[in-house]
């Protein structure tokens, strides 16, 4: 089939593009560099002509609830409107486990995205996954203050980005199924422990300081609300196995 991938150059998107092409599908990556702007809708009508399925793994880096909601609402509505005109048969959205228990920041944006998908006119599938293994170095970069890393108290169950991508391409091949089983990694971990492991592997001498994040998000992190419930799909690669496959960047 012909698959379009908004966010096709991102952490999961690059794997979606690679896997789908390896399976014999035609793939179009929707990025600003290719003249597509999800927020304004620029370029969508032309790019989606002849597309059978859209796998939306687009995102925004922000802590602002308003910015996240505005982006995902506009982007999803623009996508769905263009898909309807182009007669796209299936819209797949990647979401995040636990967003209904911590509706702020990025999670509030993903809730708005899911709502737009559910109420849209294109048959759909939604897959929620936990944070990817790559979340750990991103957290270190964002929360480092000199020799100190401030790490929120968080129970996490990280999953391999490639395994998430495989699940998304599987969903494309299976057709619209509504919300499918959540996907998490094979182990529950404390985020601070993963940060320490990454720092040791990359030779960084930093002090890890655990902090209690405020509000509903912080409570959800500490309670373990952001990991899949029993009966969810479980990935194979652990964080430590993933770490052995790459060279950590100091």
Tab-separated table of N, CA, C and O in Angstrom, residues 1 3 5 12-25 27 53 55 57 90 92 125 127 161-175 177:
chain	number	residue	atom	x	y	z
A	1	UNK	N	0.843	-1.187	0.000
A	1	UNK	CA	0.000	0.000	0.000
A	1	UNK	C	0.880	1.240	0.000
A	1	UNK	O	2.107	1.155	0.163
A	3	UNK	N	1.804	4.431	2.051
A	3	UNK	CA	1.711	4.905	3.431
A	3	UNK	C	2.380	6.269	3.543
A	3	UNK	O	3.514	6.445	3.083
A	5	UNK	N	3.735	9.174	6.276
A	5	UNK	CA	4.183	9.181	7.665
A	5	UNK	C	4.506	10.598	8.116
A	5	UNK	O	5.630	11.085	7.927
A	12	UNK	N	10.623	7.476	16.231
A	12	UNK	CA	9.856	6.327	15.762
A	12	UNK	C	9.638	6.393	14.252
A	12	UNK	O	9.685	5.376	13.560
A	13	UNK	N	9.433	7.594	13.753
A	13	UNK	CA	9.106	7.753	12.344
A	13	UNK	C	10.129	7.178	11.396
A	13	UNK	O	9.789	6.550	10.381
A	14	UNK	N	11.416	7.351	11.712
A	14	UNK	CA	12.451	6.824	10.821
A	14	UNK	C	12.383	5.300	10.748
A	14	UNK	O	12.636	4.699	9.693
A	15	UNK	N	12.001	4.659	11.862
A	15	UNK	CA	11.834	3.208	11.848
A	15	UNK	C	10.583	2.793	11.074
A	15	UNK	O	10.597	1.786	10.367
A	16	UNK	N	9.501	3.567	11.224
A	16	UNK	CA	8.277	3.277	10.471
A	16	UNK	C	8.573	3.301	8.968
A	16	UNK	O	8.185	2.384	8.227
A	17	UNK	N	9.260	4.333	8.532
A	17	UNK	CA	9.590	4.468	7.105
A	17	UNK	C	10.431	3.286	6.638
A	17	UNK	O	10.148	2.663	5.601
A	18	UNK	N	11.460	2.940	7.403
A	18	UNK	CA	12.356	1.847	7.026
A	18	UNK	C	11.643	0.503	6.988
A	18	UNK	O	11.775	-0.266	6.018
A	19	UNK	N	10.861	0.213	8.033
A	19	UNK	CA	10.174	-1.081	8.117
A	19	UNK	C	9.130	-1.221	7.020
A	19	UNK	O	9.027	-2.270	6.365
A	20	UNK	N	8.347	-0.163	6.816
A	20	UNK	CA	7.302	-0.220	5.787
A	20	UNK	C	7.914	-0.434	4.398
A	20	UNK	O	7.393	-1.213	3.589
A	21	UNK	N	9.011	0.234	4.111
A	21	UNK	CA	9.671	0.045	2.811
A	21	UNK	C	10.238	-1.358	2.679
A	21	UNK	O	10.150	-1.975	1.612
A	22	UNK	N	10.813	-1.877	3.773
A	22	UNK	CA	11.346	-3.245	3.744
A	22	UNK	C	10.248	-4.265	3.472
A	22	UNK	O	10.515	-5.336	2.905
A	23	UNK	N	9.020	-3.943	3.892
A	23	UNK	CA	7.895	-4.861	3.662
A	23	UNK	C	7.240	-4.654	2.299
A	23	UNK	O	6.222	-5.280	1.994
A	24	UNK	N	7.802	-3.770	1.501
A	24	UNK	CA	7.320	-3.603	0.136
A	24	UNK	C	6.311	-2.505	-0.084
A	24	UNK	O	5.758	-2.372	-1.181
A	25	UNK	N	6.065	-1.663	0.922
A	25	UNK	CA	5.108	-0.580	0.767
A	25	UNK	C	5.786	0.660	0.190
A	25	UNK	O	6.984	0.886	0.411
A	27	UNK	N	6.308	4.515	0.594
A	27	UNK	CA	6.240	5.370	1.777
A	27	UNK	C	6.594	6.804	1.420
A	27	UNK	O	7.582	7.058	0.723
A	53	UNK	N	-2.957	4.822	3.601
A	53	UNK	CA	-2.917	4.853	5.067
A	53	UNK	C	-1.971	5.941	5.546
A	53	UNK	O	-0.900	6.130	4.969
A	55	UNK	N	0.180	7.044	8.919
A	55	UNK	CA	0.673	6.693	10.251
A	55	UNK	C	1.249	7.964	10.860
A	55	UNK	O	2.339	8.404	10.488
A	57	UNK	N	3.064	9.943	13.434
A	57	UNK	CA	3.994	9.908	14.573
A	57	UNK	C	4.621	11.287	14.772
A	57	UNK	O	5.731	11.419	15.279
A	90	UNK	N	-7.392	4.817	6.039
A	90	UNK	CA	-7.038	4.423	7.408
A	90	UNK	C	-6.099	5.457	8.003
A	90	UNK	O	-5.069	5.799	7.419
A	92	UNK	N	-3.810	6.173	11.405
A	92	UNK	CA	-3.222	5.563	12.601
A	92	UNK	C	-2.497	6.646	13.396
A	92	UNK	O	-1.711	7.408	12.838
A	125	UNK	N	-7.106	3.808	13.860
A	125	UNK	CA	-6.483	2.961	14.876
A	125	UNK	C	-5.638	3.868	15.763
A	125	UNK	O	-4.947	4.752	15.269
A	127	UNK	N	-2.711	3.577	18.812
A	127	UNK	CA	-1.800	2.767	19.616
A	127	UNK	C	-1.140	3.662	20.656
A	127	UNK	O	-0.493	4.647	20.299
A	161	UNK	N	11.948	1.919	20.327
A	161	UNK	CA	11.248	2.688	19.291
A	161	UNK	C	10.972	1.829	18.062
A	161	UNK	O	9.922	1.960	17.423
A	162	UNK	N	11.909	0.942	17.715
A	162	UNK	CA	11.705	0.098	16.538
A	162	UNK	C	10.540	-0.872	16.744
A	162	UNK	O	9.791	-1.158	15.810
A	163	UNK	N	10.371	-1.366	17.967
A	163	UNK	CA	9.251	-2.264	18.231
A	163	UNK	C	7.920	-1.529	18.148
A	163	UNK	O	6.910	-2.099	17.696
A	164	UNK	N	7.894	-0.263	18.561
A	164	UNK	CA	6.692	0.550	18.389
A	164	UNK	C	6.405	0.733	16.896
A	164	UNK	O	5.261	0.606	16.451
A	165	UNK	N	7.444	1.009	16.127
A	165	UNK	CA	7.276	1.189	14.686
A	165	UNK	C	6.743	-0.084	14.028
A	165	UNK	O	5.870	-0.032	13.153
A	166	UNK	N	7.255	-1.223	14.447
A	166	UNK	CA	6.767	-2.488	13.899
A	166	UNK	C	5.277	-2.673	14.187
A	166	UNK	O	4.514	-3.119	13.320
A	167	UNK	N	4.860	-2.303	15.412
A	167	UNK	CA	3.442	-2.416	15.772
A	167	UNK	C	2.584	-1.484	14.926
A	167	UNK	O	1.454	-1.829	14.545
A	168	UNK	N	3.106	-0.311	14.612
A	168	UNK	CA	2.353	0.641	13.783
A	168	UNK	C	2.213	0.140	12.349
A	168	UNK	O	1.135	0.267	11.739
A	169	UNK	N	3.262	-0.428	11.797
A	169	UNK	CA	3.174	-0.968	10.435
A	169	UNK	C	2.268	-2.195	10.418
A	169	UNK	O	1.490	-2.394	9.472
A	170	UNK	N	2.328	-3.012	11.466
A	170	UNK	CA	1.381	-4.128	11.589
A	170	UNK	C	-0.053	-3.608	11.551
A	170	UNK	O	-0.923	-4.187	10.878
A	171	UNK	N	-0.302	-2.522	12.280
A	171	UNK	CA	-1.651	-1.943	12.324
A	171	UNK	C	-2.085	-1.475	10.948
A	171	UNK	O	-3.258	-1.619	10.561
A	172	UNK	N	-1.156	-0.913	10.190
A	172	UNK	CA	-1.482	-0.470	8.831
A	172	UNK	C	-1.899	-1.653	7.973
A	172	UNK	O	-2.851	-1.566	7.175
A	173	UNK	N	-1.216	-2.763	8.131
A	173	UNK	CA	-1.510	-3.948	7.317
A	173	UNK	C	-2.787	-4.656	7.751
A	173	UNK	O	-3.432	-5.344	6.956
A	174	UNK	N	-3.188	-4.454	9.012
A	174	UNK	CA	-4.383	-5.123	9.527
A	174	UNK	C	-5.664	-4.331	9.308
A	174	UNK	O	-6.754	-4.883	9.404
A	175	UNK	N	-5.557	-3.040	9.044
A	175	UNK	CA	-6.734	-2.225	8.823
A	175	UNK	C	-7.266	-1.618	10.109
A	175	UNK	O	-6.800	-1.940	11.207
A	177	UNK	N	-8.846	-0.665	13.524
A	177	UNK	CA	-9.283	-1.510	14.639
A	177	UNK	C	-9.631	-0.709	15.881
A	177	UNK	O	-9.766	-1.277	16.970
